[in-house]
PDB file of C-alpha atoms and ligand atoms in Angstrom:
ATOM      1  CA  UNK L   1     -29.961-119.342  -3.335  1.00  0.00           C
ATOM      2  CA  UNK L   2     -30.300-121.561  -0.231  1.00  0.00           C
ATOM      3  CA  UNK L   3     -27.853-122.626   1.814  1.00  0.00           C
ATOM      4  CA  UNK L   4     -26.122-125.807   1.416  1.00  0.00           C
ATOM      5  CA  UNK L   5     -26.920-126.665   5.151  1.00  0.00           C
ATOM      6  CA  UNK L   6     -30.583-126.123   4.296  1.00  0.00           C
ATOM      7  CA  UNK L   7     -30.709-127.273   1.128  1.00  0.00           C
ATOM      8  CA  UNK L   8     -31.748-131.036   2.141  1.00  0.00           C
ATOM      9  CA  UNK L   9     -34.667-130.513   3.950  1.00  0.00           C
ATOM     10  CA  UNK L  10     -35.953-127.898   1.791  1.00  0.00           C
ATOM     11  CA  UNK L  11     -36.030-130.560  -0.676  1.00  0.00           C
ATOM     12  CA  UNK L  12     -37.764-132.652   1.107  1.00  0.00           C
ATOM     13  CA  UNK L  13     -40.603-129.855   1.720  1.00  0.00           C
ATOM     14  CA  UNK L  14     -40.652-128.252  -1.744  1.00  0.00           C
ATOM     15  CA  UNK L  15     -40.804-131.521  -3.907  1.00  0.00           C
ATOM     16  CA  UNK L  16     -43.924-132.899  -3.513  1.00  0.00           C
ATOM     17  CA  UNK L  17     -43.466-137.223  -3.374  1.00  0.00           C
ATOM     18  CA  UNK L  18     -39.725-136.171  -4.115  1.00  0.00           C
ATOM     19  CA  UNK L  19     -39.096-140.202  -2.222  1.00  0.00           C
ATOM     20  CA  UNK L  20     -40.983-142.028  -5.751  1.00  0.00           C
ATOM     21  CA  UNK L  21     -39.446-139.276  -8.156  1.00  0.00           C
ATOM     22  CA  UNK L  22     -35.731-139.792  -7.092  1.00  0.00           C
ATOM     23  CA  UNK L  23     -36.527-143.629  -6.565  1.00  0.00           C
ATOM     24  CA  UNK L  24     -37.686-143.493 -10.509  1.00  0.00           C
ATOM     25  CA  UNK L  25     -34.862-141.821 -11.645  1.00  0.00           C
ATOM     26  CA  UNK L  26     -32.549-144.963 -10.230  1.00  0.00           C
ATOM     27  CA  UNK L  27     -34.912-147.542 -11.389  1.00  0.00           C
ATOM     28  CA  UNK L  28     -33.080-146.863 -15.283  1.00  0.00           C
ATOM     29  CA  UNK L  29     -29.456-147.044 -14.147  1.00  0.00           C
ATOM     30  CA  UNK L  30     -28.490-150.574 -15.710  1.00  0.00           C
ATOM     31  CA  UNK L  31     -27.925-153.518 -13.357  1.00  0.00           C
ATOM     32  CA  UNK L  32     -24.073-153.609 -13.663  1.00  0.00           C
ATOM     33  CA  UNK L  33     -23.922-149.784 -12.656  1.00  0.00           C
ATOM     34  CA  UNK L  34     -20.866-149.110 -15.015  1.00  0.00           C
ATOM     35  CA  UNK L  35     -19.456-145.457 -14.507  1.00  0.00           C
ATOM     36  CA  UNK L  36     -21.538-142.602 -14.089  1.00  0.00           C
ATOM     37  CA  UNK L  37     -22.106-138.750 -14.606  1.00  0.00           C
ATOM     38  CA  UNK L  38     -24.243-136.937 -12.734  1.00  0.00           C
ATOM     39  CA  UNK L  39     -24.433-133.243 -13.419  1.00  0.00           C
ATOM     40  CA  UNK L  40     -25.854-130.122 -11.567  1.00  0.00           C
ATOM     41  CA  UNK L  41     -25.722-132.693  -8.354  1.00  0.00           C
ATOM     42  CA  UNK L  42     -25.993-129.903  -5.576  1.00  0.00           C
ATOM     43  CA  UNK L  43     -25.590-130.614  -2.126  1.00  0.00           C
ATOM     44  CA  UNK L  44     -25.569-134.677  -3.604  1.00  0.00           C
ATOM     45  CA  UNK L  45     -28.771-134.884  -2.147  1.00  0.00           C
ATOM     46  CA  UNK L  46     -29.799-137.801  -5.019  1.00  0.00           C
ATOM     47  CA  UNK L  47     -25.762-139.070  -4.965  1.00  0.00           C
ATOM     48  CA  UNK L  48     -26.990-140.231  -1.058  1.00  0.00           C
ATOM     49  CA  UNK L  49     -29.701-141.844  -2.237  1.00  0.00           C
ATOM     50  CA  UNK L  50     -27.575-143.347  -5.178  1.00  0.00           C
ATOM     51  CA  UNK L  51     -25.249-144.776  -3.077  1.00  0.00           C
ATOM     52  CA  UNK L  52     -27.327-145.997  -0.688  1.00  0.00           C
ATOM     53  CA  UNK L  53     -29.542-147.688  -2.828  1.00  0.00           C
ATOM     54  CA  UNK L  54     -27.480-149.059  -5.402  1.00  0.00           C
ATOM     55  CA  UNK L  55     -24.082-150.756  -5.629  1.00  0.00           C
ATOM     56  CA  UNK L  56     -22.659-148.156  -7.817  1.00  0.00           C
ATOM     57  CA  UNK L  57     -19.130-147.220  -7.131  1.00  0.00           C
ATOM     58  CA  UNK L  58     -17.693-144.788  -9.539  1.00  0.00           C
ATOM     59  CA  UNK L  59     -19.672-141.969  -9.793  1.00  0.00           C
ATOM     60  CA  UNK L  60     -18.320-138.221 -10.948  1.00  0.00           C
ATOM     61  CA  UNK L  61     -20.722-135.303  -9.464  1.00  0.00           C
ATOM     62  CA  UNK L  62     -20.427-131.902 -10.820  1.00  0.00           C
ATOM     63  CA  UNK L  63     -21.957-128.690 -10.208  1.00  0.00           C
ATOM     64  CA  UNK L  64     -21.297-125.050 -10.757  1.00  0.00           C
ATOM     65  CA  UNK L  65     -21.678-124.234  -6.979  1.00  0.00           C
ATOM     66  CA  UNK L  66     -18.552-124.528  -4.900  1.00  0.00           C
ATOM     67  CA  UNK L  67     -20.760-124.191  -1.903  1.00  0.00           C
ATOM     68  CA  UNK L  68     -22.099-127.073  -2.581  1.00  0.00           C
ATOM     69  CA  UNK L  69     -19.502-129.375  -3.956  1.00  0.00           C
ATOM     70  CA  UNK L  70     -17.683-128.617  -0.732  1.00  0.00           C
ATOM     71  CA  UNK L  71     -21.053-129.732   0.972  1.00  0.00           C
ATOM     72  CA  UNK L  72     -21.617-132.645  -0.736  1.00  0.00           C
ATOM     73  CA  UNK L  73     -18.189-133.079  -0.549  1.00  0.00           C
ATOM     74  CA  UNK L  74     -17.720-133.700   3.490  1.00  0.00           C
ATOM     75  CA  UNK L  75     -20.552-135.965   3.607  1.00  0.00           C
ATOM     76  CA  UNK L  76     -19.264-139.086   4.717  1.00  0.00           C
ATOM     77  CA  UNK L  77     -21.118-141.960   2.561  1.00  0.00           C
ATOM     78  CA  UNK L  78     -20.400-140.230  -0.241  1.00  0.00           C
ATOM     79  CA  UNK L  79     -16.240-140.867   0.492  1.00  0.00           C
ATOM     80  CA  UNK L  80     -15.903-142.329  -2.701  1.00  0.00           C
ATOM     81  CA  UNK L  81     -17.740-140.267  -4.940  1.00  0.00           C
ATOM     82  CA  UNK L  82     -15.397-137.797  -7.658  1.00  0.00           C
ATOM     83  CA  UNK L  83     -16.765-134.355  -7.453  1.00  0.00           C
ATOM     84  CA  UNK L  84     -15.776-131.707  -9.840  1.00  0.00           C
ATOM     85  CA  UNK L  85     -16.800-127.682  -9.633  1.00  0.00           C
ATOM     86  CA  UNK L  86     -17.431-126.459 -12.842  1.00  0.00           C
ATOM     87  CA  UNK L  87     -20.399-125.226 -15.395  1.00  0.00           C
ATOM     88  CA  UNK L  88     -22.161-128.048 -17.460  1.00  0.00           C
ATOM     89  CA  UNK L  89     -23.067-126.272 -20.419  1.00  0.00           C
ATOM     90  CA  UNK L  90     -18.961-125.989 -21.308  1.00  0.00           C
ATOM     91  CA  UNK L  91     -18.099-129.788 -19.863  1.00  0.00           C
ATOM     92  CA  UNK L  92     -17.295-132.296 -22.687  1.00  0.00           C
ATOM     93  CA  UNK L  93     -15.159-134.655 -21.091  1.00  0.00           C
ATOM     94  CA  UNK L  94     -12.983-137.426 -23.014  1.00  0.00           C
ATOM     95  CA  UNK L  95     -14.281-139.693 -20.810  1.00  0.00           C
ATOM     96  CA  UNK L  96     -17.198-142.065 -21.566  1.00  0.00           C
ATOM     97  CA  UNK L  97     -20.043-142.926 -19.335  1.00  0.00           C
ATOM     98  CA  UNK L  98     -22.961-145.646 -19.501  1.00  0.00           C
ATOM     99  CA  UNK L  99     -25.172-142.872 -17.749  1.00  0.00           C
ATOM    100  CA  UNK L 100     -25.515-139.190 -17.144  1.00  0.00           C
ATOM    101  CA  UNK L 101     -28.175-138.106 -14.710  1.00  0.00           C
ATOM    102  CA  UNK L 102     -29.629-134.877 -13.838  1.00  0.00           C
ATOM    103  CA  UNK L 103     -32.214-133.677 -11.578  1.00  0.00           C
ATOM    104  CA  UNK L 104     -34.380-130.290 -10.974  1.00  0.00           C
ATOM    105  CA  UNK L 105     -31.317-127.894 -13.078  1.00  0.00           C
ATOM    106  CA  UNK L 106     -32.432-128.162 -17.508  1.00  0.00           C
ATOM    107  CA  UNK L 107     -35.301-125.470 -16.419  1.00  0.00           C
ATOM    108  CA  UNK L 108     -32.671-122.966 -15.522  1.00  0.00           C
ATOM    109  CA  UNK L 109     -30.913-123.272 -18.498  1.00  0.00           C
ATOM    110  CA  UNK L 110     -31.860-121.570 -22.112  1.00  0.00           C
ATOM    111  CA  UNK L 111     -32.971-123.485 -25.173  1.00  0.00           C
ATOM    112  CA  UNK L 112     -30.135-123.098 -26.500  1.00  0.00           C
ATOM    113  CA  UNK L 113     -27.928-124.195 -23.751  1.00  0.00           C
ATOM    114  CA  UNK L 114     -30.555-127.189 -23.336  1.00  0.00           C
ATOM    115  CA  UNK L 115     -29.877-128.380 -27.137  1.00  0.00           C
ATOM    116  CA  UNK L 116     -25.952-128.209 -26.749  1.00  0.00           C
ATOM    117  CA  UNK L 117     -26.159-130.270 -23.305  1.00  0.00           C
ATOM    118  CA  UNK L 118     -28.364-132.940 -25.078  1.00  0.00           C
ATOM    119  CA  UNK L 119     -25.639-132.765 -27.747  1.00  0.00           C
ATOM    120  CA  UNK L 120     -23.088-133.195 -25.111  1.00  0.00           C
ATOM    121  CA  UNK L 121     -24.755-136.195 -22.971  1.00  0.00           C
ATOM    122  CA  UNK L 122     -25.463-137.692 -25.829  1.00  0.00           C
ATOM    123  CA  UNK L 123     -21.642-137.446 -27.177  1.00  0.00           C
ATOM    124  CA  UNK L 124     -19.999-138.422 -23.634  1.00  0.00           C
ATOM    125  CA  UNK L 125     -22.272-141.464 -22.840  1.00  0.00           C
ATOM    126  CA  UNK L 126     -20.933-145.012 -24.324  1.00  0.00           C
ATOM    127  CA  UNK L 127     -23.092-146.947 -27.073  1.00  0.00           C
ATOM    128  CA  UNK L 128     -26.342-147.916 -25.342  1.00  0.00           C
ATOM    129  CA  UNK L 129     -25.712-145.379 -22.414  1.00  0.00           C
ATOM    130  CA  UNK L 130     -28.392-143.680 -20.855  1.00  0.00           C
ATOM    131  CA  UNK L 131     -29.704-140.324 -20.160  1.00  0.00           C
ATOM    132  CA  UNK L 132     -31.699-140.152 -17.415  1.00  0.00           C
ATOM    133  CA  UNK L 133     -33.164-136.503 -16.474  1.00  0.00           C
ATOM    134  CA  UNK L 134     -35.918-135.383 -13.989  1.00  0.00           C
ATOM    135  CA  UNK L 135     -36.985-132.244 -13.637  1.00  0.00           C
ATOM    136  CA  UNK L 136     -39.919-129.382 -14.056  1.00  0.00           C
ATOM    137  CA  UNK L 137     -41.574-128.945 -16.938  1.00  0.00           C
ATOM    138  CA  UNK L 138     -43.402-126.299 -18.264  1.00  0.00           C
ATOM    139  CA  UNK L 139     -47.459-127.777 -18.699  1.00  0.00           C
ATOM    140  CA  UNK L 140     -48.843-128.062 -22.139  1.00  0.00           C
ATOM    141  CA  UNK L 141     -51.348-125.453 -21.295  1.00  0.00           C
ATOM    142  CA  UNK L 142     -52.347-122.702 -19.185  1.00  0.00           C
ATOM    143  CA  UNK L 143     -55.391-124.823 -17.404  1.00  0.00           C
ATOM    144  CA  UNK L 144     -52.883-127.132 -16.294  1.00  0.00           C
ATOM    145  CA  UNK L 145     -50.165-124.432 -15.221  1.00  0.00           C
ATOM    146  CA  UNK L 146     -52.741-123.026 -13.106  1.00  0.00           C
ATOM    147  CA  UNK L 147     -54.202-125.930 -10.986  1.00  0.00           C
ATOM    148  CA  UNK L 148     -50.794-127.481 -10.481  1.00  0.00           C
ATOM    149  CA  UNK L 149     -49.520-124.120  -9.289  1.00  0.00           C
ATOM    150  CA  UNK L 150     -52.390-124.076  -6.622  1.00  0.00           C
ATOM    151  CA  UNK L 151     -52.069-127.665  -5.416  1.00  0.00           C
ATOM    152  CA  UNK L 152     -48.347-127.511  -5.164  1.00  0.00           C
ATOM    153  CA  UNK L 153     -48.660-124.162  -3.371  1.00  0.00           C
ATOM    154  CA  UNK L 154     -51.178-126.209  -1.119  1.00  0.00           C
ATOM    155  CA  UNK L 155     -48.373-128.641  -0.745  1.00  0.00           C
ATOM    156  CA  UNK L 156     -45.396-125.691   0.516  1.00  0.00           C
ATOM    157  CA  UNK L 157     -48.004-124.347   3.000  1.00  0.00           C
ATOM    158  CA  UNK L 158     -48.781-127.680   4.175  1.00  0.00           C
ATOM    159  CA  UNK L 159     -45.292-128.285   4.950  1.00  0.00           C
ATOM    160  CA  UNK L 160     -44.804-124.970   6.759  1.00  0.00           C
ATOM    161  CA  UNK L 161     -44.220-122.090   4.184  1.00  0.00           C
ATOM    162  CA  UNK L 162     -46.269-119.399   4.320  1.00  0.00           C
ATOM    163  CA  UNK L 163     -48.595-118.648   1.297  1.00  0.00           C
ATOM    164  CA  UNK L 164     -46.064-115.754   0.415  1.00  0.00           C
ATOM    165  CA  UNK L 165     -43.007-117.900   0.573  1.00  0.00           C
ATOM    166  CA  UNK L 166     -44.925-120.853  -1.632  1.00  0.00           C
ATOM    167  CA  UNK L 167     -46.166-118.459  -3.879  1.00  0.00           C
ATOM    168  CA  UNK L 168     -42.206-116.769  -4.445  1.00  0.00           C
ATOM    169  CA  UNK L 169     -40.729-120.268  -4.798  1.00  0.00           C
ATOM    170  CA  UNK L 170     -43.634-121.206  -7.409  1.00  0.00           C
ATOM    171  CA  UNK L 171     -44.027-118.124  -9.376  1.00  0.00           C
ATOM    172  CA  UNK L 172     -40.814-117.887 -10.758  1.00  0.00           C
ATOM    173  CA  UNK L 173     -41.137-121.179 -12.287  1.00  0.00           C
ATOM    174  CA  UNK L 174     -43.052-119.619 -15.636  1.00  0.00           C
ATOM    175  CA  UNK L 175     -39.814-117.887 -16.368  1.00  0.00           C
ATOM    176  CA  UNK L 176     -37.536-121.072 -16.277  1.00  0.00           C
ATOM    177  CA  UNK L 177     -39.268-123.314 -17.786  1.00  0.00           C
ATOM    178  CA  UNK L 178     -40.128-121.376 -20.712  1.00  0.00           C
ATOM    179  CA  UNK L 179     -41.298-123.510 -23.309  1.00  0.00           C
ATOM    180  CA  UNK L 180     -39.748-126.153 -22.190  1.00  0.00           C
ATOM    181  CA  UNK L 181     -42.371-129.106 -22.233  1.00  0.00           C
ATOM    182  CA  UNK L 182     -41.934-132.384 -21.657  1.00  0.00           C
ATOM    183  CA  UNK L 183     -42.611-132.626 -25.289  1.00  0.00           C
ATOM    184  CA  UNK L 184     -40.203-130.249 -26.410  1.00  0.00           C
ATOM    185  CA  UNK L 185     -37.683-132.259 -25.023  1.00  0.00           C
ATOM    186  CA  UNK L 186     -38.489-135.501 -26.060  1.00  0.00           C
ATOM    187  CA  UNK L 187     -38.210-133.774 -29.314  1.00  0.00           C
ATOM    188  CA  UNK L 188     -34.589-131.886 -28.716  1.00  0.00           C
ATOM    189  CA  UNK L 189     -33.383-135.394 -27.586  1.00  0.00           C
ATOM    190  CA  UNK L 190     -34.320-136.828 -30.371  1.00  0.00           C
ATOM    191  CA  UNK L 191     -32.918-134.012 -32.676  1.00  0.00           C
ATOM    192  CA  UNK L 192     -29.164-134.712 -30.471  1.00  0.00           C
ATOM    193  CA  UNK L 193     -29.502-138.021 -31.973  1.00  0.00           C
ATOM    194  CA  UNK L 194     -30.838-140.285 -29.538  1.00  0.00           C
ATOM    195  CA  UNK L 195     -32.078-143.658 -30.271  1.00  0.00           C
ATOM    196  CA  UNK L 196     -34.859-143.825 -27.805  1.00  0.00           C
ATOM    197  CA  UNK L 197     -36.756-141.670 -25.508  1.00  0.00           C
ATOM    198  CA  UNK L 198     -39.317-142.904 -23.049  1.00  0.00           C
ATOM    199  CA  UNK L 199     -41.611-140.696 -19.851  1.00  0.00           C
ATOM    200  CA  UNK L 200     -41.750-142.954 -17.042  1.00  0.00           C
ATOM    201  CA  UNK L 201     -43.047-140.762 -14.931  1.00  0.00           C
ATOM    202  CA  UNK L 202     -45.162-137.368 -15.271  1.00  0.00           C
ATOM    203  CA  UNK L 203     -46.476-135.382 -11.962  1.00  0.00           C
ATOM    204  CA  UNK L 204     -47.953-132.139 -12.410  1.00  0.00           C
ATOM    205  CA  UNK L 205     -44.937-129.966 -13.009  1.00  0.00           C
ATOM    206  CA  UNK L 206     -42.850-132.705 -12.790  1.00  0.00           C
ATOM    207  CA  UNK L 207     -41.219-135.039 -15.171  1.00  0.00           C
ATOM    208  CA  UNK L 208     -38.543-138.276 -15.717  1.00  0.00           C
ATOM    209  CA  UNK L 209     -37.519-138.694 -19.059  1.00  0.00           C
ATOM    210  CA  UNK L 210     -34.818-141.477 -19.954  1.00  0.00           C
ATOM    211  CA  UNK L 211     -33.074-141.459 -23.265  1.00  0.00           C
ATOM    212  CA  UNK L 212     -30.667-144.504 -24.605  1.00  0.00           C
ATOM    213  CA  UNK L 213     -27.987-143.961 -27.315  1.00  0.00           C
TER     214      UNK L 213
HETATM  215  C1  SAM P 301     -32.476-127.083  -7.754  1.00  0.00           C
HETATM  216  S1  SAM P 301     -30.776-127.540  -7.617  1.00  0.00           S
HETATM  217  C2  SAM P 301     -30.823-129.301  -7.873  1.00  0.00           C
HETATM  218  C3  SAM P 301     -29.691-130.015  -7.197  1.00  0.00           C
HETATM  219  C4  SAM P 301     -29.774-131.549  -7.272  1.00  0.00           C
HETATM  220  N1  SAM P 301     -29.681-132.000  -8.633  1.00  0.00           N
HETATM  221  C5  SAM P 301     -31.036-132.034  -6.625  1.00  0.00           C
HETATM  222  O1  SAM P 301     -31.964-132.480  -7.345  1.00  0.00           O
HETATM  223  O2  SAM P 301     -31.130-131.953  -5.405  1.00  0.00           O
HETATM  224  C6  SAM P 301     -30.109-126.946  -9.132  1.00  0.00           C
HETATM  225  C7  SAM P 301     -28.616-127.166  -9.207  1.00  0.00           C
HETATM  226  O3  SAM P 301     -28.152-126.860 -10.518  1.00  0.00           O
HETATM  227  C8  SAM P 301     -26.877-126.271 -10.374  1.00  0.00           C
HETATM  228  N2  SAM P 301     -26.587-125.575 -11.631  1.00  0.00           N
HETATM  229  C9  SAM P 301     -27.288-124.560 -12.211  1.00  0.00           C
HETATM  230  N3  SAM P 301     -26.703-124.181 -13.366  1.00  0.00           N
HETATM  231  C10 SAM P 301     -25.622-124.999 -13.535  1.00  0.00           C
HETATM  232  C11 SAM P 301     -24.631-125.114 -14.543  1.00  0.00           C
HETATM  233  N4  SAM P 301     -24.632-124.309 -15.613  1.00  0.00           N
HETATM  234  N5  SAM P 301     -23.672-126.059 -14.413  1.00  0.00           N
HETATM  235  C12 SAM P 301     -23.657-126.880 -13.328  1.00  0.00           C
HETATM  236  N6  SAM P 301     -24.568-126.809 -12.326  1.00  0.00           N
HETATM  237  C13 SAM P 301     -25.540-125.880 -12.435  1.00  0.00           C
HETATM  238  C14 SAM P 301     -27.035-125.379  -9.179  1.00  0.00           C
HETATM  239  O4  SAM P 301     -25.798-124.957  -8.636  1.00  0.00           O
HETATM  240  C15 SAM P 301     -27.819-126.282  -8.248  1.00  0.00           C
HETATM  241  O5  SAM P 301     -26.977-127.090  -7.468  1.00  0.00           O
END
């Protein structure tokens, strides 16, 4: 696991164009902001960039790593925000939001635990809420899986990892995401009963997929 103090720029070095993929996920927050969910939130890395960008004001982060909770917690623009430690495939709040975010966390979870989360979002969001997730995606075939591997790993040592670290961080990767495509989870939404499901944005591994209730 990486630090919480090091977590931020790692980001910045590990997620290729990670500016235009966090920028995407905000463009599908609705105008009027409402309340907001955003799960697995880390070291609040995208809650910055939420609250910088946009004039949202009640936002509720939660994570399963006190670490960084507490991290994200002492940061000082994000004063306002509600943070909460706990695990996100047993949270089912009472409480309704008009969106739920998540970023770079469904590919450590099972299939199963993916399918009861959907069922969750899609139970805590208010009619016409939205789901917006971005994360990594297994590619739809092994040609695919095997180029992107090599030009992110082109990426890392670019930034300053050595091959060996790139090739640690990206190998792993096969083992999360198992099976879990970007079609696969179009499909799982739409099994947890969501009305529509749209890909905005698809980059090699990576993937933005917005559902509305
Ligand atoms: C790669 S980090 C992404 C953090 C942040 N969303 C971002 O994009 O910078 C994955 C995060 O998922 C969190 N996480 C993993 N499993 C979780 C769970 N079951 N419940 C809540 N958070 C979880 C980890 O603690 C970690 O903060």
């Amino acid at each position: 696991m990486i630090p919480a103090s090091d977590y931020d720029s790692a980001e910045k070095k590990c997620l290729p164009y990670w500016n235009v993929f966090f920028d995407t996920l905000l463009e599908f927050i609705p105008d009027n902001c409402g309340n907001i969910l955003e799960l697995a939130s880390g070291t609040g890395f995208l809650t910055e960039i939420l609250v910088e960008k946009l004039p949202c004001t009640d936002i509720t982060c939660l994570d399963i790593n006190r670490e960084y909770i507490e991290f994200a917690r002492r940061k000082k623009n994000l004063a306002g925000v509600k943070f909460i430690t706990g695990d996100m495939r047993k949270f089912l709040s009472r409480r309704r939001y008009d969106t739920i975010l998540i970023s770079q966390a469904l590919a450590f979870l099972t299939d199963y635990d993916r399918q009861k989360l959907g069922e969750n979002i899609h139970h805590m969001l208010t009619d016409g809420g939205v789901f917006i997730a971005g994360d990594i995606f297994c590619p739809e075939s092994l040609f695919e899986r095997d180029l992107y591997k090599k030009l992110w790993a082109k990426f890392m040592i670019k930034k300053g990892f050595s091959p060996e670290e790139a090739k640690g961080m990206i190998d792993p990767l096969d083992d999360y995401c198992q099976g879990n495509t970007i079609s696969s989870f179009e499909e799982m939404l739409d099994s947890a009963g969501f009305s529509r499901v749209i890909v905005p944005y698809r980059r090699e591994y990576y993937g933005i997929i917005v559902a509305y209730k």
